[in-house]
Amino acid sequence: MPQQWKLVCKVKDIPVGGACLVPRGLAWQELPGVAVFRTADERIFALLDSCPHKGSPLSQGTVLAEHVQCPRHAWNISLETGCAVAPEQGCTRRYAVKVEEGKVYLDLLELNAPASRAEAALAGTYGVAPLAALHP
């Protein structure tokens, strides 16, 4: 399936060593957003704004090289993979990012797809999920 890119912010809107938050879903769903991170060497990554440990908002964490440190329990999450650094275990969803001319884009299909089985079940209940997202 071809990617459809959605402009979400400008690189300059993301603090170096920090993140900006991109909302997902419908207002009533209260889904975690996507945290778009900018490293000190100007690389851009996007992860679901939910630590795999206890769901803390990664967008409020500190970027350390190629990891973000969870603000609540200090877990280090790889920006490249979305997975916790050993000895911790677990992963959060990673999103494809495209940067062109100082603008940051996320794949629209990924952005709209449920990020977990629970989200897929909720979306399916209300008839708002893309059918392909419910049957991977």
mmCIF file of N, CA and C in Angstrom:
data_model
loop_
_atom_site.group_PDB
_atom_site.id
_atom_site.type_symbol
_atom_site.label_atom_id
_atom_site.label_comp_id
_atom_site.label_asym_id
_atom_site.label_seq_id
_atom_site.Cartn_x
_atom_site.Cartn_y
_atom_site.Cartn_z
ATOM 1 N N MET A 1 0.838 -1.178 0.000
ATOM 2 C CA MET A 1 0.000 0.000 0.000
ATOM 3 C C MET A 1 0.887 1.247 0.000
ATOM 4 N N PRO A 2 0.646 2.195 -0.887
ATOM 5 C CA PRO A 2 1.476 3.406 -0.917
ATOM 6 C C PRO A 2 1.243 4.274 0.311
ATOM 7 N N GLN A 3 2.301 4.971 0.683
ATOM 8 C CA GLN A 3 2.189 5.852 1.841
ATOM 9 C C GLN A 3 1.536 7.167 1.445
ATOM 10 N N GLN A 4 0.726 7.682 2.351
ATOM 11 C CA GLN A 4 0.099 8.986 2.183
ATOM 12 C C GLN A 4 0.602 9.833 3.337
ATOM 13 N N TRP A 5 1.315 10.878 3.046
ATOM 14 C CA TRP A 5 1.967 11.662 4.087
ATOM 15 C C TRP A 5 1.107 12.827 4.537
ATOM 16 N N LYS A 6 1.104 13.061 5.852
ATOM 17 C CA LYS A 6 0.369 14.173 6.441
ATOM 18 C C LYS A 6 1.369 15.106 7.122
ATOM 19 N N LEU A 7 1.330 16.377 6.783
ATOM 20 C CA LEU A 7 2.173 17.377 7.430
ATOM 21 C C LEU A 7 1.702 17.525 8.879
ATOM 22 N N VAL A 8 2.634 17.351 9.834
ATOM 23 C CA VAL A 8 2.251 17.447 11.247
ATOM 24 C C VAL A 8 2.909 18.611 11.975
ATOM 25 N N CYS A 9 4.073 19.060 11.503
ATOM 26 C CA CYS A 9 4.750 20.190 12.141
ATOM 27 C C CYS A 9 5.971 20.557 11.313
ATOM 28 N N LYS A 10 6.674 21.570 11.760
ATOM 29 C CA LYS A 10 7.958 21.939 11.165
ATOM 30 C C LYS A 10 9.048 21.458 12.113
ATOM 31 N N VAL A 11 10.210 21.161 11.569
ATOM 32 C CA VAL A 11 11.331 20.714 12.402
ATOM 33 C C VAL A 11 11.600 21.737 13.496
ATOM 34 N N LYS A 12 11.558 23.027 13.162
ATOM 35 C CA LYS A 12 11.861 24.071 14.141
ATOM 36 C C LYS A 12 10.839 24.120 15.291
ATOM 37 N N ASP A 13 9.664 23.496 15.112
ATOM 38 C CA ASP A 13 8.650 23.451 16.174
ATOM 39 C C ASP A 13 8.974 22.414 17.253
ATOM 40 N N ILE A 14 9.938 21.536 16.959
ATOM 41 C CA ILE A 14 10.322 20.482 17.902
ATOM 42 C C ILE A 14 11.596 20.928 18.610
ATOM 43 N N PRO A 15 11.578 21.060 19.925
ATOM 44 C CA PRO A 15 12.810 21.470 20.610
ATOM 45 C C PRO A 15 13.903 20.403 20.471
ATOM 46 N N VAL A 16 15.139 20.834 20.296
ATOM 47 C CA VAL A 16 16.259 19.896 20.244
ATOM 48 C C VAL A 16 16.299 19.148 21.575
ATOM 49 N N GLY A 17 16.315 17.829 21.513
ATOM 50 C CA GLY A 17 16.303 17.014 22.735
ATOM 51 C C GLY A 17 14.922 16.897 23.346
ATOM 52 N N GLY A 18 13.902 17.248 22.582
ATOM 53 C CA GLY A 18 12.531 17.199 23.093
ATOM 54 C C GLY A 18 11.574 16.646 22.059
ATOM 55 N N ALA A 19 10.285 16.941 22.250
ATOM 56 C CA ALA A 19 9.256 16.382 21.377
ATOM 57 C C ALA A 19 8.106 17.355 21.200
ATOM 58 N N CYS A 20 7.341 17.135 20.148
ATOM 59 C CA CYS A 20 6.040 17.782 20.005
ATOM 60 C C CYS A 20 5.021 16.651 19.902
ATOM 61 N N LEU A 21 3.807 16.932 20.298
ATOM 62 C CA LEU A 21 2.778 15.903 20.362
ATOM 63 C C LEU A 21 1.769 16.100 19.243
ATOM 64 N N VAL A 22 1.510 15.028 18.508
ATOM 65 C CA VAL A 22 0.536 15.026 17.421
ATOM 66 C C VAL A 22 -0.663 14.207 17.882
ATOM 67 N N PRO A 23 -1.853 14.805 17.929
ATOM 68 C CA PRO A 23 -3.029 14.057 18.384
ATOM 69 C C PRO A 23 -3.435 12.973 17.382
ATOM 70 N N ARG A 24 -4.101 11.939 17.888
ATOM 71 C CA ARG A 24 -4.633 10.859 17.051
ATOM 72 C C ARG A 24 -6.080 10.617 17.415
ATOM 73 N N GLY A 25 -6.816 10.042 16.484
ATOM 74 C CA GLY A 25 -8.179 9.613 16.750
ATOM 75 C C GLY A 25 -9.151 10.777 16.832
ATOM 76 N N LEU A 26 -10.337 10.448 17.293
ATOM 77 C CA LEU A 26 -11.393 11.427 17.470
ATOM 78 C C LEU A 26 -11.331 11.988 18.880
ATOM 79 N N ALA A 27 -11.836 13.175 19.082
ATOM 80 C CA ALA A 27 -11.735 13.855 20.381
ATOM 81 C C ALA A 27 -12.263 13.000 21.528
ATOM 82 N N TRP A 28 -13.351 12.291 21.321
ATOM 83 C CA TRP A 28 -13.954 11.511 22.406
ATOM 84 C C TRP A 28 -13.190 10.238 22.711
ATOM 85 N N GLN A 29 -12.262 9.843 21.859
ATOM 86 C CA GLN A 29 -11.547 8.581 22.074
ATOM 87 C C GLN A 29 -10.435 8.682 23.108
ATOM 88 N N GLU A 30 -9.879 9.855 23.321
ATOM 89 C CA GLU A 30 -8.786 10.050 24.279
ATOM 90 C C GLU A 30 -7.647 9.058 24.061
ATOM 91 N N LEU A 31 -7.220 8.911 22.815
ATOM 92 C CA LEU A 31 -6.123 8.011 22.479
ATOM 93 C C LEU A 31 -4.792 8.704 22.726
ATOM 94 N N PRO A 32 -3.749 7.921 23.054
ATOM 95 C CA PRO A 32 -2.430 8.553 23.150
ATOM 96 C C PRO A 32 -2.036 9.094 21.782
ATOM 97 N N GLY A 33 -1.374 10.227 21.773
ATOM 98 C CA GLY A 33 -0.939 10.833 20.522
ATOM 99 C C GLY A 33 0.362 10.218 20.041
ATOM 100 N N VAL A 34 0.971 10.875 19.079
ATOM 101 C CA VAL A 34 2.275 10.467 18.572
ATOM 102 C C VAL A 34 3.276 11.536 18.999
ATOM 103 N N ALA A 35 4.336 11.104 19.655
ATOM 104 C CA ALA A 35 5.407 12.004 20.069
ATOM 105 C C ALA A 35 6.446 12.045 18.951
ATOM 106 N N VAL A 36 6.708 13.247 18.443
ATOM 107 C CA VAL A 36 7.706 13.426 17.384
ATOM 108 C C VAL A 36 8.938 14.046 18.039
ATOM 109 N N PHE A 37 10.048 13.308 18.018
ATOM 110 C CA PHE A 37 11.266 13.690 18.730
ATOM 111 C C PHE A 37 12.317 14.238 17.774
ATOM 112 N N ARG A 38 13.154 15.150 18.318
ATOM 113 C CA ARG A 38 14.293 15.719 17.574
ATOM 114 C C ARG A 38 15.549 15.519 18.409
ATOM 115 N N THR A 39 16.508 14.811 17.839
ATOM 116 C CA THR A 39 17.741 14.542 18.573
ATOM 117 C C THR A 39 18.723 15.698 18.402
ATOM 118 N N ALA A 40 19.793 15.677 19.179
ATOM 119 C CA ALA A 40 20.819 16.727 19.110
ATOM 120 C C ALA A 40 21.478 16.773 17.731
ATOM 121 N N ASP A 41 21.528 15.624 17.040
ATOM 122 C CA ASP A 41 22.113 15.606 15.697
ATOM 123 C C ASP A 41 21.051 15.774 14.601
ATOM 124 N N GLU A 42 19.895 16.359 14.993
ATOM 125 C CA GLU A 42 18.840 16.772 14.058
ATOM 126 C C GLU A 42 18.076 15.631 13.396
ATOM 127 N N ARG A 43 18.103 14.432 13.984
ATOM 128 C CA ARG A 43 17.288 13.348 13.430
ATOM 129 C C ARG A 43 15.902 13.408 14.052
ATOM 130 N N ILE A 44 14.909 12.973 13.292
ATOM 131 C CA ILE A 44 13.519 13.031 13.720
ATOM 132 C C ILE A 44 12.965 11.609 13.808
ATOM 133 N N PHE A 45 12.290 11.316 14.911
ATOM 134 C CA PHE A 45 11.675 10.007 15.143
ATOM 135 C C PHE A 45 10.260 10.221 15.665
ATOM 136 N N ALA A 46 9.411 9.206 15.498
ATOM 137 C CA ALA A 46 8.043 9.295 16.011
ATOM 138 C C ALA A 46 7.649 7.977 16.680
ATOM 139 N N LEU A 47 7.130 8.103 17.902
ATOM 140 C CA LEU A 47 6.670 6.952 18.679
ATOM 141 C C LEU A 47 5.295 7.248 19.264
ATOM 142 N N LEU A 48 4.539 6.199 19.519
ATOM 143 C CA LEU A 48 3.295 6.365 20.262
ATOM 144 C C LEU A 48 3.649 6.981 21.602
ATOM 145 N N ASP A 49 2.905 7.961 22.039
ATOM 146 C CA ASP A 49 3.212 8.690 23.278
ATOM 147 C C ASP A 49 2.771 7.894 24.499
ATOM 148 N N SER A 50 3.309 6.687 24.614
ATOM 149 C CA SER A 50 2.924 5.796 25.708
ATOM 150 C C SER A 50 4.069 4.838 25.999
ATOM 151 N N CYS A 51 4.660 4.980 27.172
ATOM 152 C CA CYS A 51 5.748 4.095 27.579
ATOM 153 C C CYS A 51 5.212 2.663 27.682
ATOM 154 N N PRO A 52 5.972 1.672 27.204
ATOM 155 C CA PRO A 52 5.499 0.291 27.284
ATOM 156 C C PRO A 52 5.407 -0.239 28.717
ATOM 157 N N HIS A 53 5.983 0.475 29.672
ATOM 158 C CA HIS A 53 5.948 0.039 31.069
ATOM 159 C C HIS A 53 4.575 0.289 31.687
ATOM 160 N N LYS A 54 4.194 1.551 31.801
ATOM 161 C CA LYS A 54 2.913 1.881 32.438
ATOM 162 C C LYS A 54 2.164 2.996 31.720
ATOM 163 N N GLY A 55 2.495 3.218 30.439
ATOM 164 C CA GLY A 55 1.747 4.180 29.640
ATOM 165 C C GLY A 55 2.068 5.644 29.868
ATOM 166 N N SER A 56 3.141 5.942 30.547
ATOM 167 C CA SER A 56 3.513 7.343 30.785
ATOM 168 C C SER A 56 3.781 8.053 29.468
ATOM 169 N N PRO A 57 3.536 9.373 29.398
ATOM 170 C CA PRO A 57 3.732 10.114 28.146
ATOM 171 C C PRO A 57 5.212 10.325 27.826
ATOM 172 N N LEU A 58 5.693 9.649 26.795
ATOM 173 C CA LEU A 58 7.093 9.764 26.403
ATOM 174 C C LEU A 58 7.438 11.165 25.911
ATOM 175 N N SER A 59 6.435 11.900 25.426
ATOM 176 C CA SER A 59 6.688 13.266 24.941
ATOM 177 C C SER A 59 7.187 14.174 26.057
ATOM 178 N N GLN A 60 6.970 13.793 27.310
ATOM 179 C CA GLN A 60 7.443 14.583 28.440
ATOM 180 C C GLN A 60 8.798 14.105 28.943
ATOM 181 N N GLY A 61 9.366 13.106 28.253
ATOM 182 C CA GLY A 61 10.657 12.560 28.644
ATOM 183 C C GLY A 61 11.818 13.361 28.081
ATOM 184 N N THR A 62 13.019 12.913 28.397
ATOM 185 C CA THR A 62 14.248 13.570 27.960
ATOM 186 C C THR A 62 14.913 12.718 26.894
ATOM 187 N N VAL A 63 15.293 13.352 25.774
ATOM 188 C CA VAL A 63 15.995 12.636 24.719
ATOM 189 C C VAL A 63 17.470 12.577 25.082
ATOM 190 N N LEU A 64 17.999 11.360 25.137
ATOM 191 C CA LEU A 64 19.406 11.111 25.439
ATOM 192 C C LEU A 64 19.987 10.329 24.269
ATOM 193 N N ALA A 65 20.729 10.994 23.400
ATOM 194 C CA ALA A 65 21.293 10.377 22.186
ATOM 195 C C ALA A 65 20.163 9.779 21.359
ATOM 196 N N GLU A 66 20.090 8.453 21.263
ATOM 197 C CA GLU A 66 19.077 7.789 20.435
ATOM 198 C C GLU A 66 17.966 7.148 21.271
ATOM 199 N N HIS A 67 17.791 7.631 22.490
ATOM 200 C CA HIS A 67 16.767 7.097 23.381
ATOM 201 C C HIS A 67 15.956 8.242 23.979
ATOM 202 N N VAL A 68 14.749 7.915 24.427
ATOM 203 C CA VAL A 68 13.987 8.858 25.228
ATOM 204 C C VAL A 68 13.816 8.197 26.593
ATOM 205 N N GLN A 69 14.021 8.981 27.636
ATOM 206 C CA GLN A 69 13.883 8.458 28.991
ATOM 207 C C GLN A 69 12.484 8.788 29.496
ATOM 208 N N CYS A 70 11.751 7.757 29.911
ATOM 209 C CA CYS A 70 10.401 7.935 30.422
ATOM 210 C C CYS A 70 10.442 8.880 31.624
ATOM 211 N N PRO A 71 9.526 9.840 31.670
ATOM 212 C CA PRO A 71 9.554 10.830 32.754
ATOM 213 C C PRO A 71 9.160 10.269 34.119
ATOM 214 N N ARG A 72 8.493 9.143 34.159
ATOM 215 C CA ARG A 72 8.026 8.633 35.456
ATOM 216 C C ARG A 72 8.916 7.567 36.068
ATOM 217 N N HIS A 73 9.406 6.634 35.263
ATOM 218 C CA HIS A 73 10.152 5.511 35.833
ATOM 219 C C HIS A 73 11.545 5.344 35.237
ATOM 220 N N ALA A 74 11.986 6.319 34.430
ATOM 221 C CA ALA A 74 13.341 6.379 33.871
ATOM 222 C C ALA A 74 13.695 5.212 32.948
ATOM 223 N N TRP A 75 12.701 4.551 32.373
ATOM 224 C CA TRP A 75 13.004 3.543 31.359
ATOM 225 C C TRP A 75 13.552 4.262 30.134
ATOM 226 N N ASN A 76 14.531 3.656 29.467
ATOM 227 C CA ASN A 76 15.058 4.200 28.226
ATOM 228 C C ASN A 76 14.429 3.454 27.057
ATOM 229 N N ILE A 77 13.828 4.206 26.133
ATOM 230 C CA ILE A 77 13.141 3.643 24.982
ATOM 231 C C ILE A 77 13.902 4.071 23.732
ATOM 232 N N SER A 78 14.265 3.112 22.888
ATOM 233 C CA SER A 78 14.972 3.408 21.649
ATOM 234 C C SER A 78 14.073 4.195 20.705
ATOM 235 N N LEU A 79 14.573 5.319 20.209
ATOM 236 C CA LEU A 79 13.811 6.113 19.251
ATOM 237 C C LEU A 79 13.738 5.399 17.901
ATOM 238 N N GLU A 80 14.738 4.593 17.602
ATOM 239 C CA GLU A 80 14.801 3.869 16.334
ATOM 240 C C GLU A 80 13.778 2.733 16.273
ATOM 241 N N THR A 81 13.632 1.990 17.372
ATOM 242 C CA THR A 81 12.788 0.789 17.353
ATOM 243 C C THR A 81 11.506 0.913 18.176
ATOM 244 N N GLY A 82 11.489 1.811 19.154
ATOM 245 C CA GLY A 82 10.355 1.912 20.066
ATOM 246 C C GLY A 82 10.423 0.923 21.208
ATOM 247 N N CYS A 83 11.508 0.147 21.283
ATOM 248 C CA CYS A 83 11.635 -0.886 22.314
ATOM 249 C C CYS A 83 12.478 -0.399 23.494
ATOM 250 N N ALA A 84 12.142 -0.922 24.660
ATOM 251 C CA ALA A 84 12.883 -0.590 25.874
ATOM 252 C C ALA A 84 14.292 -1.151 25.783
ATOM 253 N N VAL A 85 15.233 -0.422 26.379
ATOM 254 C CA VAL A 85 16.621 -0.853 26.419
ATOM 255 C C VAL A 85 16.776 -1.848 27.564
ATOM 256 N N ALA A 86 17.489 -2.959 27.307
ATOM 257 C CA ALA A 86 17.702 -4.001 28.316
ATOM 258 C C ALA A 86 18.294 -3.390 29.575
ATOM 259 N N PRO A 87 17.909 -3.850 30.742
ATOM 260 C CA PRO A 87 17.201 -5.100 31.001
ATOM 261 C C PRO A 87 15.672 -4.982 30.919
ATOM 262 N N GLU A 88 15.163 -3.782 30.686
ATOM 263 C CA GLU A 88 13.711 -3.607 30.603
ATOM 264 C C GLU A 88 13.203 -4.267 29.325
ATOM 265 N N GLN A 89 11.908 -4.571 29.298
ATOM 266 C CA GLN A 89 11.328 -5.226 28.127
ATOM 267 C C GLN A 89 10.016 -4.566 27.751
ATOM 268 N N GLY A 90 9.706 -4.611 26.461
ATOM 269 C CA GLY A 90 8.462 -4.059 25.947
ATOM 270 C C GLY A 90 8.747 -3.034 24.870
ATOM 271 N N CYS A 91 7.761 -2.812 24.026
ATOM 272 C CA CYS A 91 7.908 -1.860 22.924
ATOM 273 C C CYS A 91 6.651 -1.006 22.805
ATOM 274 N N THR A 92 6.828 0.177 22.274
ATOM 275 C CA THR A 92 5.720 1.032 21.901
ATOM 276 C C THR A 92 5.751 1.170 20.392
ATOM 277 N N ARG A 93 4.653 1.567 19.806
ATOM 278 C CA ARG A 93 4.563 1.637 18.351
ATOM 279 C C ARG A 93 5.461 2.735 17.797
ATOM 280 N N ARG A 94 6.116 2.428 16.693
ATOM 281 C CA ARG A 94 6.977 3.368 15.978
ATOM 282 C C ARG A 94 6.239 3.798 14.710
ATOM 283 N N TYR A 95 6.401 5.056 14.310
ATOM 284 C CA TYR A 95 5.737 5.592 13.134
ATOM 285 C C TYR A 95 6.760 6.037 12.098
ATOM 286 N N ALA A 96 6.446 5.823 10.822
ATOM 287 C CA ALA A 96 7.308 6.280 9.730
ATOM 288 C C ALA A 96 7.279 7.805 9.680
ATOM 289 N N VAL A 97 8.448 8.391 9.439
ATOM 290 C CA VAL A 97 8.595 9.848 9.390
ATOM 291 C C VAL A 97 9.283 10.225 8.083
ATOM 292 N N LYS A 98 8.832 11.326 7.511
ATOM 293 C CA LYS A 98 9.500 11.889 6.334
ATOM 294 C C LYS A 98 9.734 13.369 6.631
ATOM 295 N N VAL A 99 10.947 13.843 6.349
ATOM 296 C CA VAL A 99 11.282 15.256 6.537
ATOM 297 C C VAL A 99 11.698 15.814 5.183
ATOM 298 N N GLU A 100 11.011 16.871 4.771
ATOM 299 C CA GLU A 100 11.336 17.545 3.514
ATOM 300 C C GLU A 100 11.242 19.047 3.711
ATOM 301 N N GLU A 101 12.295 19.740 3.324
ATOM 302 C CA GLU A 101 12.326 21.196 3.373
ATOM 303 C C GLU A 101 11.890 21.752 4.728
ATOM 304 N N GLY A 102 12.382 21.109 5.796
ATOM 305 C CA GLY A 102 12.093 21.586 7.144
ATOM 306 C C GLY A 102 10.712 21.242 7.662
ATOM 307 N N LYS A 103 9.968 20.415 6.931
ATOM 308 C CA LYS A 103 8.632 20.013 7.360
ATOM 309 C C LYS A 103 8.612 18.527 7.696
ATOM 310 N N VAL A 104 7.850 18.168 8.734
ATOM 311 C CA VAL A 104 7.783 16.793 9.212
ATOM 312 C C VAL A 104 6.439 16.199 8.823
ATOM 313 N N TYR A 105 6.496 15.013 8.227
ATOM 314 C CA TYR A 105 5.302 14.311 7.787
ATOM 315 C C TYR A 105 5.231 12.931 8.438
ATOM 316 N N LEU A 106 4.008 12.491 8.766
ATOM 317 C CA LEU A 106 3.758 11.132 9.235
ATOM 318 C C LEU A 106 2.860 10.439 8.230
ATOM 319 N N ASP A 107 2.996 9.121 8.151
ATOM 320 C CA ASP A 107 2.164 8.331 7.247
ATOM 321 C C ASP A 107 0.724 8.366 7.761
ATOM 322 N N LEU A 108 -0.188 8.855 6.942
ATOM 323 C CA LEU A 108 -1.585 9.026 7.339
ATOM 324 C C LEU A 108 -2.247 7.703 7.693
ATOM 325 N N LEU A 109 -1.941 6.646 6.954
ATOM 326 C CA LEU A 109 -2.546 5.346 7.249
ATOM 327 C C LEU A 109 -2.088 4.828 8.617
ATOM 328 N N GLU A 110 -0.799 4.973 8.922
ATOM 329 C CA GLU A 110 -0.296 4.569 10.238
ATOM 330 C C GLU A 110 -0.915 5.417 11.343
ATOM 331 N N LEU A 111 -1.020 6.703 11.086
ATOM 332 C CA LEU A 111 -1.555 7.634 12.077
ATOM 333 C C LEU A 111 -3.010 7.302 12.418
ATOM 334 N N ASN A 112 -3.771 6.872 11.434
ATOM 335 C CA ASN A 112 -5.187 6.569 11.646
ATOM 336 C C ASN A 112 -5.454 5.149 12.116
ATOM 337 N N ALA A 113 -4.479 4.264 11.980
ATOM 338 C CA ALA A 113 -4.673 2.867 12.373
ATOM 339 C C ALA A 113 -4.634 2.720 13.888
ATOM 340 N N PRO A 114 -5.421 1.790 14.439
ATOM 341 C CA PRO A 114 -5.347 1.536 15.884
ATOM 342 C C PRO A 114 -3.930 1.134 16.285
ATOM 343 N N ALA A 115 -3.461 1.614 17.433
ATOM 344 C CA ALA A 115 -2.104 1.336 17.899
ATOM 345 C C ALA A 115 -2.045 0.108 18.800
ATOM 346 N N SER A 116 -3.188 -0.477 19.108
ATOM 347 C CA SER A 116 -3.214 -1.664 19.960
ATOM 348 C C SER A 116 -4.479 -2.455 19.662
ATOM 349 N N ARG A 117 -4.533 -3.674 20.166
ATOM 350 C CA ARG A 117 -5.740 -4.495 19.998
ATOM 351 C C ARG A 117 -6.933 -3.836 20.701
ATOM 352 N N ALA A 118 -6.684 -3.213 21.834
ATOM 353 C CA ALA A 118 -7.767 -2.545 22.562
ATOM 354 C C ALA A 118 -8.340 -1.403 21.736
ATOM 355 N N GLU A 119 -7.471 -0.620 21.104
ATOM 356 C CA GLU A 119 -7.952 0.469 20.246
ATOM 357 C C GLU A 119 -8.721 -0.088 19.051
ATOM 358 N N ALA A 120 -8.235 -1.170 18.482
ATOM 359 C CA ALA A 120 -8.918 -1.776 17.336
ATOM 360 C C ALA A 120 -10.310 -2.251 17.742
ATOM 361 N N ALA A 121 -10.410 -2.856 18.924
ATOM 362 C CA ALA A 121 -11.708 -3.327 19.407
ATOM 363 C C ALA A 121 -12.651 -2.150 19.650
ATOM 364 N N LEU A 122 -12.141 -1.097 20.268
ATOM 365 C CA LEU A 122 -12.962 0.080 20.533
ATOM 366 C C LEU A 122 -13.420 0.722 19.227
ATOM 367 N N ALA A 123 -12.491 0.895 18.305
ATOM 368 C CA ALA A 123 -12.832 1.522 17.031
ATOM 369 C C ALA A 123 -13.829 0.668 16.260
ATOM 370 N N GLY A 124 -13.641 -0.648 16.279
ATOM 371 C CA GLY A 124 -14.562 -1.547 15.587
ATOM 372 C C GLY A 124 -15.957 -1.489 16.180
ATOM 373 N N THR A 125 -16.049 -1.332 17.486
ATOM 374 C CA THR A 125 -17.332 -1.225 18.161
ATOM 375 C C THR A 125 -18.117 -0.025 17.665
ATOM 376 N N TYR A 126 -17.396 1.063 17.413
ATOM 377 C CA TYR A 126 -18.050 2.294 16.983
ATOM 378 C C TYR A 126 -18.005 2.489 15.478
ATOM 379 N N GLY A 127 -17.462 1.499 14.749
ATOM 380 C CA GLY A 127 -17.451 1.571 13.298
ATOM 381 C C GLY A 127 -16.594 2.674 12.719
ATOM 382 N N VAL A 128 -15.469 2.998 13.377
ATOM 383 C CA VAL A 128 -14.627 4.082 12.882
ATOM 384 C C VAL A 128 -13.244 3.619 12.441
ATOM 385 N N ALA A 129 -12.929 2.335 12.595
ATOM 386 C CA ALA A 129 -11.603 1.845 12.222
ATOM 387 C C ALA A 129 -11.593 1.390 10.771
ATOM 388 N N PRO A 130 -10.474 1.626 10.066
ATOM 389 C CA PRO A 130 -10.366 1.058 8.731
ATOM 390 C C PRO A 130 -10.402 -0.465 8.848
ATOM 391 N N LEU A 131 -11.098 -1.120 7.975
ATOM 392 C CA LEU A 131 -11.256 -2.568 8.042
ATOM 393 C C LEU A 131 -9.916 -3.289 8.055
ATOM 394 N N ALA A 132 -8.953 -2.823 7.259
ATOM 395 C CA ALA A 132 -7.630 -3.466 7.204
ATOM 396 C C ALA A 132 -6.938 -3.393 8.557
ATOM 397 N N ALA A 133 -7.182 -2.364 9.331
ATOM 398 C CA ALA A 133 -6.527 -2.212 10.629
ATOM 399 C C ALA A 133 -7.035 -3.247 11.620
ATOM 400 N N LEU A 134 -8.246 -3.727 11.414
ATOM 401 C CA LEU A 134 -8.803 -4.709 12.334
ATOM 402 C C LEU A 134 -8.386 -6.125 12.000
ATOM 403 N N HIS A 135 -7.916 -6.351 10.787
ATOM 404 C CA HIS A 135 -7.526 -7.684 10.352
ATOM 405 C C HIS A 135 -6.140 -7.652 9.734
ATOM 406 N N PRO A 136 -5.080 -7.561 10.586
ATOM 407 C CA PRO A 136 -3.719 -7.468 10.044
ATOM 408 C C PRO A 136 -3.294 -8.741 9.328
#
